[in-house]
PDB file of C-alpha atoms in Angstrom:
ATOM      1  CA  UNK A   1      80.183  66.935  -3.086  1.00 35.00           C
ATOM      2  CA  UNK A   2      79.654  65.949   0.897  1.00 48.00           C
ATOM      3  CA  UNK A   3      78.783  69.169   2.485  1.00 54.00           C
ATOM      4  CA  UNK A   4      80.222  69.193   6.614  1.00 56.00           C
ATOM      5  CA  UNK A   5      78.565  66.132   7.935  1.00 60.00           C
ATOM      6  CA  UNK A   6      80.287  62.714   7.214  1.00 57.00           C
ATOM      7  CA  UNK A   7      78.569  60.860   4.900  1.00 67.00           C
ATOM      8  CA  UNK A   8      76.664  57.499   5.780  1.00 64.00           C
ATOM      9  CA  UNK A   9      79.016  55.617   3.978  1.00 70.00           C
ATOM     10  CA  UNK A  10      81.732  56.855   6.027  1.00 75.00           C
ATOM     11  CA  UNK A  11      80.062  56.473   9.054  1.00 77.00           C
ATOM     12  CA  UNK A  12      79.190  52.394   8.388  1.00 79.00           C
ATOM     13  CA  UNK A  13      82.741  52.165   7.506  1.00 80.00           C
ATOM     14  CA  UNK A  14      83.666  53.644  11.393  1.00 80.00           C
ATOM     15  CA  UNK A  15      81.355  51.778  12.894  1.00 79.00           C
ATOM     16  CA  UNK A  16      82.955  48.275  11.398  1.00 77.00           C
ATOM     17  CA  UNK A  17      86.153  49.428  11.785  1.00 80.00           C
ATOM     18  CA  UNK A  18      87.513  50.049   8.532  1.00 81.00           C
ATOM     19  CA  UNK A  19      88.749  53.474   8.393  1.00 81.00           C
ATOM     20  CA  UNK A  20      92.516  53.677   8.426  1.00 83.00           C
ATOM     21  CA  UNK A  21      94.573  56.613   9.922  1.00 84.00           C
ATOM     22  CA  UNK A  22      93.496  59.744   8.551  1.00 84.00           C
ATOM     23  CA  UNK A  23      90.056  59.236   7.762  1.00 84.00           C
ATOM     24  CA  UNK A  24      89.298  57.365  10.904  1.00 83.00           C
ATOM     25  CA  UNK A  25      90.717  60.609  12.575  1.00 85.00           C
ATOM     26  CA  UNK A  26      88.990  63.075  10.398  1.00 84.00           C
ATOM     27  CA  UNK A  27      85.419  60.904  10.871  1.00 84.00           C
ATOM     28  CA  UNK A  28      85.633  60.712  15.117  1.00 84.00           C
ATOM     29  CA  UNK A  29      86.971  64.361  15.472  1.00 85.00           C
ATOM     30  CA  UNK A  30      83.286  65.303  13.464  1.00 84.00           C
ATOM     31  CA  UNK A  31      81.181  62.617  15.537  1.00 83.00           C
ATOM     32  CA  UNK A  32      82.757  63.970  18.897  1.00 85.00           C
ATOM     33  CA  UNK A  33      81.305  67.547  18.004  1.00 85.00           C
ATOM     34  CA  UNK A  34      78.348  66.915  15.445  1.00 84.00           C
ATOM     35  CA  UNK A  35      75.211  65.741  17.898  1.00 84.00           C
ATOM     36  CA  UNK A  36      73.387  64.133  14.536  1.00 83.00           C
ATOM     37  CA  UNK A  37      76.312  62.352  13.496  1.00 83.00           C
ATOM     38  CA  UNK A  38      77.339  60.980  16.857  1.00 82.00           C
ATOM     39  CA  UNK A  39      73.834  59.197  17.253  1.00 83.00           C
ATOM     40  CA  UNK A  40      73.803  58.231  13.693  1.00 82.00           C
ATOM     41  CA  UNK A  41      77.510  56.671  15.044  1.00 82.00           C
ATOM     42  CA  UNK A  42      76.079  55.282  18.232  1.00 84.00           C
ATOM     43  CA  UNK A  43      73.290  53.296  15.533  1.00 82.00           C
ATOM     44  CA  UNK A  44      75.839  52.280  13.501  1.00 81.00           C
ATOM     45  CA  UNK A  45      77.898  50.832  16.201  1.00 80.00           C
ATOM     46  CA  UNK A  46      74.769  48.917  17.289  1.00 80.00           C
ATOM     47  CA  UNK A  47      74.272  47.577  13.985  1.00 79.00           C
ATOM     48  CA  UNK A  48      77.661  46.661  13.333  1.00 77.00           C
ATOM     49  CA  UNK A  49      77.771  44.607  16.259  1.00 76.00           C
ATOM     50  CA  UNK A  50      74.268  43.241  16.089  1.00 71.00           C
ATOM     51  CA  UNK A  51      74.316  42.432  12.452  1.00 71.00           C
ATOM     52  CA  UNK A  52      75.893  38.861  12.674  1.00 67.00           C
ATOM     53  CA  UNK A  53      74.832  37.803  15.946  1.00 66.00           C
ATOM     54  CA  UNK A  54      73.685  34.986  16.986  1.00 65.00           C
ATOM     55  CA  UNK A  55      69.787  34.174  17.598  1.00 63.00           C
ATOM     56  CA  UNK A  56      68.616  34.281  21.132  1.00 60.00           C
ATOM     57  CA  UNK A  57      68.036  31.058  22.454  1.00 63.00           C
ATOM     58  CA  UNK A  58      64.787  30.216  23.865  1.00 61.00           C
ATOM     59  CA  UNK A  59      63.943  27.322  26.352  1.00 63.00           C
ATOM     60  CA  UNK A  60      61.473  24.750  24.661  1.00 63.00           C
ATOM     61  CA  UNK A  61      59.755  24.740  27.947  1.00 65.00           C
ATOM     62  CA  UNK A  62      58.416  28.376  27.472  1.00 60.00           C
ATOM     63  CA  UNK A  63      55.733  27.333  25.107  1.00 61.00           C
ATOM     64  CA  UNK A  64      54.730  24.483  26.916  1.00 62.00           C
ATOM     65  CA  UNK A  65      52.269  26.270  29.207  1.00 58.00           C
ATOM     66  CA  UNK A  66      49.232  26.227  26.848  1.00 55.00           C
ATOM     67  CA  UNK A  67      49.519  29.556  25.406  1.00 56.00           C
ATOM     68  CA  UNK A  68      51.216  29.645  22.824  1.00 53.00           C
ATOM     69  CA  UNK A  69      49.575  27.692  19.193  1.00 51.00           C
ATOM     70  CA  UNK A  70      52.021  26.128  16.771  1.00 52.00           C
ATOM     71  CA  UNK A  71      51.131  26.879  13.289  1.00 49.00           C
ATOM     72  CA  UNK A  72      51.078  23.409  12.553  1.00 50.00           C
ATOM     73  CA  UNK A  73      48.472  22.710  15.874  1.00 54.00           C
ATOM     74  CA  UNK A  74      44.577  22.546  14.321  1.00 57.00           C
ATOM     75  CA  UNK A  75      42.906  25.303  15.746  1.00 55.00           C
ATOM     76  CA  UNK A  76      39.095  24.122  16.593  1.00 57.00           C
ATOM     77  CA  UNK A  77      37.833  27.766  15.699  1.00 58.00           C
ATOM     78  CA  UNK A  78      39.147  26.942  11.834  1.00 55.00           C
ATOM     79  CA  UNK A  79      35.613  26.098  10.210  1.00 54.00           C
ATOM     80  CA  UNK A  80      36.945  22.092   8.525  1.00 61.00           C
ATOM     81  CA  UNK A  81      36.915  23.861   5.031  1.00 60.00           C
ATOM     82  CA  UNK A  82      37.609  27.629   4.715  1.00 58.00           C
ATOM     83  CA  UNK A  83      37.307  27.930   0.808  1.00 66.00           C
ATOM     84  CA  UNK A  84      32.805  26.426  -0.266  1.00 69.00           C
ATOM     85  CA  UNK A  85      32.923  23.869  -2.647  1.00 70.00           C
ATOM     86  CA  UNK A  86      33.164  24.204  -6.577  1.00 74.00           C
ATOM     87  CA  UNK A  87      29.311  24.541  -7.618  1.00 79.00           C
ATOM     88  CA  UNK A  88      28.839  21.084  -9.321  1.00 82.00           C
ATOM     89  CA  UNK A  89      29.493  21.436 -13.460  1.00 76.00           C
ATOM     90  CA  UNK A  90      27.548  19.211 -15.633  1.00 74.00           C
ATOM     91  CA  UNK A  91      28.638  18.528 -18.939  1.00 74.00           C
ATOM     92  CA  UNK A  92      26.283  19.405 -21.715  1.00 74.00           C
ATOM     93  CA  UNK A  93      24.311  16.486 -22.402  1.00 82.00           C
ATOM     94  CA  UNK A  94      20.705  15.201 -24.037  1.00 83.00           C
ATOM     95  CA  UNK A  95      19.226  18.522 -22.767  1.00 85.00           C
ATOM     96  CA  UNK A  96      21.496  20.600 -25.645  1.00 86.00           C
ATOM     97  CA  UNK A  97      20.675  17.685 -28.017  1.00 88.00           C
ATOM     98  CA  UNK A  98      16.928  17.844 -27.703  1.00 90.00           C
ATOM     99  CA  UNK A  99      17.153  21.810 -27.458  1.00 91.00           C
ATOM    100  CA  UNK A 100      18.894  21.992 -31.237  1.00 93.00           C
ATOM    101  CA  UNK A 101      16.586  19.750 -32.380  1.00 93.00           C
ATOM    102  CA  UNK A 102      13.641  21.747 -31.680  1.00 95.00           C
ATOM    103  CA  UNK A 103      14.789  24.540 -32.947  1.00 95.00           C
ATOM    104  CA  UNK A 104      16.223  22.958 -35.823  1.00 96.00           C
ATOM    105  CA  UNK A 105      12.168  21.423 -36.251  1.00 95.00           C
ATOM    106  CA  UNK A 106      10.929  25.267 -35.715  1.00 95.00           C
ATOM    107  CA  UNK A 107      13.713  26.225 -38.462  1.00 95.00           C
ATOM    108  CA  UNK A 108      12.256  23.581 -40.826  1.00 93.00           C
ATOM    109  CA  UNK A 109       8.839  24.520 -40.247  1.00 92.00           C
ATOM    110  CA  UNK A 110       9.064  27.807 -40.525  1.00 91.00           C
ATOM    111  CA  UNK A 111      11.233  27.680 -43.882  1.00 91.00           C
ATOM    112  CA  UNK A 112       8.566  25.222 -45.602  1.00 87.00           C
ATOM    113  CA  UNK A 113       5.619  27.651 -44.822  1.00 86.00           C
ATOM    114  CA  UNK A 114       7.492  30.407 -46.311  1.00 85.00           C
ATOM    115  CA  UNK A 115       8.401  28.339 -49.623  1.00 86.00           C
ATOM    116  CA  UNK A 116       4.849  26.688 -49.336  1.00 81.00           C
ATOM    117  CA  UNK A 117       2.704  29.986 -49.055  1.00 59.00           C
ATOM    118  CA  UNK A 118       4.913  31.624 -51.805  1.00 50.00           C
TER     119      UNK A 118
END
């Protein structure tokens, strides 16, 4: 139910333009005496009219004075390589080898002492 105020919808729609006779009627006579609704109107209108315009053109010559950086223009402050290398990875090698093998001699030894002593 839409209490006394017009509703949003209604007001977008009088804003664009696209209320037809009765409504359009009903919708100004409320935004002529409701102060809420008549700014909410006035921001309407703006948007209505600003929605599809055009961008504002700019003279290339306005950047050209030095102070304005390009995101594409190297900035000498940038340290050369933000992110620190990838620590080096070594695959496993003769080190693993040579490690099971000593414990595989410690294994050994220890399993003939037991059977030996027994």
């Amino acid at each position: 139910m839409q209490d006394q105020h017009t509703g949003v919808r209604d007001l977008e729609r009088y804003a664009d333009g696209q209320l037809d006779g009765i409504e359009w009627v009903a919708v100004h006579a409320h935004v002529q005496e409701c102060e809420p609704c008549g700014r909410l109107a006035e921001q309407a209108q703006w948007f209505a009219e600003h929605r599809n315009a055009e961008p504002a053109d700019f003279d290339p010559a306005d950047f050209e004075d030095g102070d304005f950086e390009s995101w594409d223009v190297e900035n000498p402050d940038w340290p050369a390589d933000p992110l620190p290398a990838p620590a080096e990875v070594h695959p496993p090698g003769w080190s693993v080898v040579a490690g099971a093998a000593a414990v595989a001699a410690l294994v050994a030894f220890a399993v003939g002492r037991a059977l030996g002593a027994g």
